[in-house]
Short mmCIF file of C-alpha atoms and ligand atoms in Angstrom, two decimals:
data_model
loop_
_atom_site.label_atom_id
_atom_site.label_comp_id
_atom_site.label_asym_id
_atom_site.label_seq_id
_atom_site.Cartn_x
_atom_site.Cartn_y
_atom_site.Cartn_z
CA MET A 1 4.85 -24.13 -3.90
CA SER A 2 3.78 -27.32 -5.77
CA TYR A 3 0.66 -28.45 -6.25
CA ASN A 4 -0.57 -32.21 -6.90
CA ASN A 5 -2.53 -31.61 -9.63
CA LEU A 6 -1.42 -28.65 -11.14
CA LEU A 7 2.03 -27.73 -12.44
CA THR A 8 2.88 -24.00 -11.90
CA ASN A 9 5.90 -22.37 -13.33
CA ILE A 10 7.08 -18.45 -14.65
CA GLU A 11 8.80 -17.80 -17.38
CA ASP A 12 9.55 -14.38 -18.58
CA GLY A 13 7.01 -12.97 -15.75
CA ILE A 14 3.99 -15.41 -17.30
CA LEU A 15 2.80 -17.76 -14.39
CA PHE A 16 2.06 -21.16 -15.59
CA VAL A 17 -0.79 -22.50 -14.87
CA THR A 18 -1.34 -27.01 -15.97
CA ILE A 19 -3.82 -28.84 -14.93
CA ASN A 20 -2.13 -32.02 -14.59
CA ARG A 21 -4.31 -34.75 -14.39
CA PRO A 22 -3.91 -35.87 -17.98
CA SER A 23 -5.13 -39.46 -17.79
CA LYS A 24 -8.54 -38.16 -16.62
CA LEU A 25 -8.55 -36.38 -19.33
CA ASN A 26 -7.95 -33.07 -16.92
CA ALA A 27 -10.99 -34.00 -14.36
CA LEU A 28 -11.39 -30.86 -11.77
CA ASN A 29 -11.34 -32.57 -8.92
CA MET A 30 -12.03 -31.28 -5.78
CA GLU A 31 -8.33 -30.18 -4.32
CA LEU A 32 -6.80 -29.67 -8.16
CA LEU A 33 -9.82 -26.68 -7.87
CA GLN A 34 -8.47 -25.42 -3.47
CA GLU A 35 -5.07 -25.60 -5.16
CA VAL A 36 -6.32 -23.46 -7.67
CA GLY A 37 -7.20 -20.89 -5.38
CA GLN A 38 -4.17 -21.62 -3.40
CA ILE A 39 -2.47 -20.07 -6.89
CA PHE A 40 -4.47 -17.45 -7.77
CA ALA A 41 -4.38 -16.25 -3.31
CA ASN A 42 -0.60 -16.87 -2.84
CA ASP A 43 0.94 -17.59 -6.34
CA VAL A 44 -0.22 -14.63 -8.49
CA PRO A 45 0.18 -11.83 -6.43
CA ASN A 46 4.07 -12.28 -6.78
CA PRO A 47 4.76 -8.71 -7.95
CA GLU A 48 7.45 -11.37 -10.79
CA VAL A 49 4.14 -11.76 -12.06
CA ILE A 50 3.09 -9.60 -14.74
CA GLY A 51 0.11 -12.30 -15.89
CA VAL A 52 -1.67 -15.59 -15.89
CA ILE A 53 -1.37 -18.73 -18.78
CA MET A 54 -3.90 -21.22 -17.93
CA THR A 55 -3.56 -24.86 -19.53
CA GLY A 56 -3.76 -28.36 -20.26
CA SER A 57 -1.65 -31.05 -19.37
CA GLY A 58 -1.71 -33.96 -22.68
CA GLU A 59 -2.85 -32.91 -26.00
CA LYS A 60 -6.26 -34.17 -25.65
CA ALA A 61 -7.52 -32.04 -22.70
CA PHE A 62 -7.89 -28.14 -21.57
CA ALA A 63 -10.12 -30.39 -18.96
CA ALA A 64 -13.33 -32.65 -19.52
CA GLY A 65 -15.12 -31.32 -16.59
CA ALA A 66 -15.40 -31.74 -12.73
CA ASP A 67 -14.03 -35.09 -11.84
CA ILE A 68 -17.84 -37.11 -12.20
CA SER A 69 -16.39 -39.81 -9.65
CA GLU A 70 -15.96 -37.68 -7.18
CA PHE A 71 -20.43 -35.77 -6.76
CA ALA A 72 -21.58 -39.09 -8.80
CA LYS A 73 -23.49 -40.16 -5.28
CA PHE A 74 -23.45 -36.93 -3.05
CA SER A 75 -26.59 -35.66 -1.33
CA VAL A 76 -28.32 -32.38 -1.95
CA GLU A 77 -26.14 -30.29 0.41
CA GLU A 78 -23.52 -31.95 -0.96
CA GLY A 79 -23.77 -30.57 -4.64
CA THR A 80 -24.89 -27.16 -4.04
CA LYS A 81 -21.78 -26.92 -1.48
CA LEU A 82 -19.87 -28.63 -4.09
CA SER A 83 -21.29 -25.61 -6.37
CA ALA A 84 -20.54 -22.64 -3.90
CA ASP A 85 -16.57 -23.68 -3.30
CA GLY A 86 -16.03 -23.41 -7.30
CA HIS A 87 -18.45 -20.37 -7.57
CA ALA A 88 -15.50 -18.83 -4.97
CA ILE A 89 -13.00 -20.35 -6.87
CA MET A 90 -14.09 -19.29 -10.03
CA ARG A 91 -14.19 -15.50 -8.73
CA SER A 92 -10.92 -15.81 -7.69
CA VAL A 93 -9.67 -16.28 -10.85
CA GLU A 94 -12.44 -13.71 -13.37
CA LEU A 95 -11.34 -10.85 -10.54
CA CYS A 96 -7.23 -11.49 -10.87
CA PRO A 97 -6.15 -8.06 -11.54
CA LYS A 98 -2.86 -8.93 -13.77
CA PRO A 99 -4.73 -11.03 -16.88
CA VAL A 100 -5.35 -14.13 -17.45
CA VAL A 101 -5.49 -16.34 -20.35
CA ALA A 102 -6.76 -19.65 -20.54
CA ALA A 103 -4.99 -21.28 -23.81
CA VAL A 104 -7.90 -24.00 -24.26
CA ASN A 105 -5.73 -27.40 -26.04
CA GLY A 106 -8.55 -29.83 -27.22
CA PHE A 107 -12.36 -30.77 -25.05
CA ALA A 108 -12.91 -27.66 -22.80
CA LEU A 109 -16.15 -29.18 -20.72
CA GLY A 110 -18.97 -28.68 -17.97
CA GLY A 111 -16.44 -27.51 -15.24
CA GLY A 112 -13.53 -27.05 -17.93
CA CYS A 113 -15.34 -24.10 -19.93
CA GLU A 114 -16.74 -22.93 -16.72
CA LEU A 115 -13.04 -22.25 -15.73
CA ALA A 116 -11.74 -21.37 -19.27
CA MET A 117 -14.26 -18.46 -19.25
CA ALA A 118 -13.29 -17.40 -15.38
CA CYS A 119 -10.25 -16.50 -16.77
CA HIS A 120 -10.69 -13.15 -18.53
CA MET A 121 -9.32 -14.57 -22.72
CA ILE A 122 -9.46 -17.20 -24.11
CA ILE A 123 -7.24 -18.03 -27.04
CA ALA A 124 -7.97 -22.27 -28.56
CA SER A 125 -6.02 -24.74 -30.61
CA GLU A 126 -7.83 -25.54 -33.90
CA ASN A 127 -9.04 -28.86 -32.12
CA ALA A 128 -10.91 -27.64 -29.36
CA LYS A 129 -14.43 -28.13 -27.85
CA PHE A 130 -16.39 -26.32 -25.83
CA GLY A 131 -19.38 -27.65 -24.39
CA GLN A 132 -21.90 -28.21 -21.25
CA PRO A 133 -22.49 -31.48 -21.42
CA GLU A 134 -23.99 -31.47 -17.68
CA VAL A 135 -27.98 -32.08 -18.87
CA ASN A 136 -27.00 -35.25 -19.50
CA LEU A 137 -26.38 -36.25 -16.89
CA GLY A 138 -29.69 -34.74 -15.03
CA VAL A 139 -27.21 -31.71 -13.29
CA ILE A 140 -26.52 -28.42 -15.31
CA PRO A 141 -23.48 -26.34 -14.24
CA GLY A 142 -22.42 -25.22 -11.24
CA TYR A 143 -19.06 -23.14 -11.78
CA GLY A 144 -21.43 -20.24 -13.33
CA GLY A 145 -21.95 -22.37 -16.58
CA THR A 146 -25.46 -20.99 -17.11
CA GLN A 147 -23.84 -17.37 -16.20
CA ARG A 148 -20.62 -17.12 -17.90
CA LEU A 149 -21.25 -18.82 -21.57
CA VAL A 150 -24.94 -16.10 -21.48
CA GLN A 151 -23.17 -12.76 -20.50
CA ARG A 152 -20.23 -14.48 -23.02
CA ILE A 153 -21.85 -15.29 -25.92
CA GLY A 154 -25.74 -14.10 -26.12
CA ARG A 155 -28.54 -15.76 -24.56
CA SER A 156 -30.26 -17.23 -27.63
CA LYS A 157 -27.32 -19.26 -28.44
CA GLY A 158 -26.20 -19.23 -24.57
CA ILE A 159 -29.55 -20.98 -23.68
CA GLU A 160 -29.69 -23.81 -26.35
CA LEU A 161 -25.88 -25.19 -27.01
CA LEU A 162 -26.24 -25.20 -22.20
CA MET A 163 -30.15 -27.82 -23.32
CA THR A 164 -28.74 -29.61 -26.25
CA GLY A 165 -25.30 -30.77 -24.30
CA ASP A 166 -23.90 -29.78 -27.33
CA LEU A 167 -20.14 -28.93 -28.15
CA ILE A 168 -18.70 -26.69 -30.58
CA SER A 169 -15.94 -26.26 -32.06
CA ALA A 170 -12.49 -24.36 -32.27
CA GLU A 171 -14.56 -22.13 -34.96
CA GLN A 172 -17.26 -22.04 -33.97
CA ALA A 173 -16.39 -20.58 -30.95
CA GLY A 174 -14.19 -17.75 -32.44
CA ARG A 175 -17.41 -16.89 -34.47
CA LEU A 176 -19.33 -16.31 -31.19
CA GLY A 177 -16.49 -14.11 -29.19
CA LEU A 178 -16.12 -16.88 -26.90
CA ALA A 179 -12.43 -18.02 -27.92
CA ASN A 180 -10.54 -14.35 -28.96
CA TYR A 181 -8.30 -16.51 -30.95
CA VAL A 182 -8.03 -19.66 -32.84
CA VAL A 183 -4.96 -20.94 -33.13
CA PRO A 184 -2.92 -23.78 -34.77
CA ALA A 185 -1.82 -26.01 -32.11
CA ASP A 186 1.86 -25.72 -31.63
CA GLU A 187 0.92 -21.53 -32.04
CA LEU A 188 -1.22 -22.05 -29.15
CA ILE A 189 1.46 -21.12 -25.70
CA GLU A 190 2.57 -18.76 -28.00
CA LYS A 191 0.09 -16.64 -29.26
CA SER A 192 -0.66 -17.13 -25.28
CA LYS A 193 2.11 -15.63 -24.49
CA TRP A 194 1.94 -12.73 -27.06
CA LEU A 195 -1.54 -11.73 -25.44
CA ILE A 196 0.18 -10.73 -22.10
CA ARG A 197 3.38 -9.68 -22.91
CA ARG A 198 0.87 -6.74 -24.90
CA ILE A 199 -1.09 -6.11 -21.81
CA ALA A 200 3.00 -6.03 -19.49
CA LYS A 201 3.29 -3.71 -20.96
CA LYS A 202 0.29 -1.42 -20.37
CA SER A 203 -0.13 0.40 -16.96
CA PRO A 204 -0.77 -3.07 -14.50
CA ARG A 205 -2.76 -0.14 -11.63
CA ALA A 206 -5.11 0.23 -15.32
CA VAL A 207 -5.23 -3.34 -15.87
CA GLY A 208 -6.66 -4.32 -12.21
CA GLU A 209 -9.59 -1.36 -12.25
CA ILE A 210 -10.93 -2.68 -15.58
CA VAL A 211 -11.29 -5.93 -15.20
CA LYS A 212 -13.46 -3.79 -12.00
CA ALA A 213 -15.03 -1.89 -14.08
CA VAL A 214 -15.94 -4.90 -16.38
CA ASP A 215 -16.65 -6.78 -13.79
CA ALA A 216 -19.02 -4.33 -12.67
CA LEU A 217 -21.64 -4.64 -15.27
CA TYR A 218 -22.36 -8.05 -14.36
CA THR A 219 -22.82 -7.98 -10.37
CA ASP A 220 -25.78 -7.43 -9.05
CA GLY A 221 -26.73 -4.18 -7.94
CA GLN A 222 -23.49 -2.70 -8.72
CA ASP A 223 -23.65 0.78 -11.06
CA GLY A 224 -21.16 -0.24 -13.85
CA PHE A 225 -21.71 3.31 -15.12
CA LYS A 226 -20.25 4.40 -11.31
CA ALA A 227 -17.69 1.95 -11.07
CA GLU A 228 -16.45 3.42 -13.82
CA ILE A 229 -16.18 6.68 -13.17
CA ASP A 230 -14.34 5.83 -9.24
CA ALA A 231 -11.73 3.87 -11.18
CA PHE A 232 -10.46 6.59 -13.87
CA GLY A 233 -10.75 8.89 -10.60
CA ARG A 234 -8.46 6.62 -8.51
CA CYS A 235 -6.08 6.25 -12.06
CA PHE A 236 -4.99 10.15 -11.35
CA GLY A 237 -3.75 9.30 -8.59
CA THR A 238 -0.82 7.20 -9.26
CA ASP A 239 2.25 7.49 -10.75
CA GLU A 240 1.37 5.09 -13.79
CA PHE A 241 -1.15 7.65 -14.83
CA LEU A 242 1.75 10.23 -14.13
CA GLU A 243 4.37 8.06 -15.97
CA GLY A 244 1.73 7.35 -19.27
CA THR A 245 0.69 11.24 -19.16
CA THR A 246 4.39 12.44 -18.73
CA ALA A 247 5.70 9.89 -21.62
CA PHE A 248 3.21 10.96 -24.54
CA MET A 249 3.55 15.06 -24.06
CA GLU A 250 7.59 14.03 -24.29
CA LYS A 251 7.29 11.99 -26.86
CA ARG A 252 8.19 8.47 -25.63
CA LYS A 253 7.51 5.41 -24.81
CA PRO A 254 5.77 4.69 -20.87
CA SER A 255 7.53 2.81 -18.60
CA PHE A 256 5.07 1.33 -16.36
CA ARG A 257 7.56 -1.46 -14.35
N1 LIG B 301 -14.60 -36.84 -14.61
C1 LIG B 301 -13.96 -37.51 -14.56
N2 LIG B 301 -13.98 -38.41 -15.16
C2 LIG B 301 -13.69 -38.37 -17.07
C3 LIG B 301 -14.11 -37.30 -17.27
C4 LIG B 301 -14.73 -36.19 -15.68
N3 LIG B 301 -15.29 -35.56 -16.07
N4 LIG B 301 -13.64 -36.69 -18.00
C5 LIG B 301 -13.14 -37.78 -18.53
N5 LIG B 301 -13.11 -39.05 -18.12
C6 LIG B 301 -11.99 -39.73 -17.57
C7 LIG B 301 -12.80 -41.37 -18.07
O1 LIG B 301 -13.54 -42.10 -16.68
C8 LIG B 301 -11.46 -41.87 -18.49
O2 LIG B 301 -10.72 -42.61 -16.91
P1 LIG B 301 -11.01 -43.69 -17.01
O3 LIG B 301 -9.62 -44.47 -18.30
O4 LIG B 301 -10.44 -44.72 -15.91
O5 LIG B 301 -12.07 -44.76 -17.57
C9 LIG B 301 -10.59 -41.42 -19.51
O6 LIG B 301 -10.83 -39.43 -18.36
C10 LIG B 301 -10.41 -41.01 -20.23
O7 LIG B 301 -11.90 -40.45 -20.82
P2 LIG B 301 -12.63 -41.59 -22.46
O8 LIG B 301 -13.87 -41.63 -22.14
O9 LIG B 301 -11.96 -43.32 -21.66
O10 LIG B 301 -12.14 -41.08 -23.40
P3 LIG B 301 -12.66 -40.28 -24.73
O11 LIG B 301 -11.59 -39.36 -25.37
O12 LIG B 301 -12.65 -41.78 -24.95
O13 LIG B 301 -14.12 -39.06 -24.42
C11 LIG B 301 -15.26 -37.03 -23.57
C12 LIG B 301 -13.74 -37.93 -24.17
C13 LIG B 301 -14.60 -35.51 -23.43
C14 LIG B 301 -15.76 -37.67 -25.31
C15 LIG B 301 -15.26 -38.23 -22.61
O14 LIG B 301 -14.48 -38.44 -22.02
C16 LIG B 301 -17.23 -37.33 -22.11
O15 LIG B 301 -18.01 -37.52 -22.39
N6 LIG B 301 -16.52 -37.07 -20.32
C17 LIG B 301 -17.18 -36.73 -18.97
C18 LIG B 301 -17.61 -35.03 -20.13
C19 LIG B 301 -18.64 -34.77 -19.48
O16 LIG B 301 -19.62 -34.93 -18.91
N7 LIG B 301 -18.51 -33.76 -18.64
C20 LIG B 301 -19.03 -32.37 -17.45
C21 LIG B 301 -18.88 -33.04 -16.13
S1 LIG B 301 -19.51 -32.10 -15.10
#
């Protein structure tokens, strides 16, 4: 399928999703976000796809935020709906049973930072900059930033970044645990592929169960330990468990795909 604001291609089983509005620093308009939702609903389940790398077109930005020109005149009701719709899309990224890596190649601000944080892992190029500058606009993050930033880097530093709107460097993001790895710009995609390929050698069912069990820690009303017990038990009913344990016993590498 083709999209108006995103480029997609599959390379060695990795689905590349490139945010493609470089003249607007890849600002996320509503149509673009809906397209992200469509990709996770329709393209990612393709059995050929082993994982997703999300990145931005051009050298300046992953995404410099939600498209301010689109919501500047919104009412309370429209603002609430914008946020609720954005949340649903971020959730579809976060709950993807296949690994999703944000390859952040420049500004990841506001909604861009929130989209990167909805991905399972972040790899940042050395020139990346992260931040939630919404306070400068008289608003707060609306696509999960108040929650996911604090989940990822802790309350003290998280609330500081949210309240000040300060941007942080890739190096700081790496130190705070927001970015899993920081690499030179020309190694960004290769490092992202490396991570997906390593995970692709593991049991896909187990990887999907890890997404659910980890998510339970952050989901209201769920007991993460109970979620782990259930997920662990489910693994025992899979061919992949049989293959993994048999391969160990036979002193060979498992073959899950
Ligand atoms: N929404 C809409 N348009 C945006 C945008 C956003 N979040 N971020 C950048 N753009 C547009 C600019 O309006 C400009 O468009 P124009 O050329 O038609 O005027 C273009 O992208 C280039 O941006 P510009 O500001 O000229 O680049 P810069 O290098 O001088 O500054 C930033 C880069 C990221 C510091 C600056 O663009 C910025 O502050 N963006 C908004 C960040 C933000 O508040 N994000 C949270 C939104 S909720």
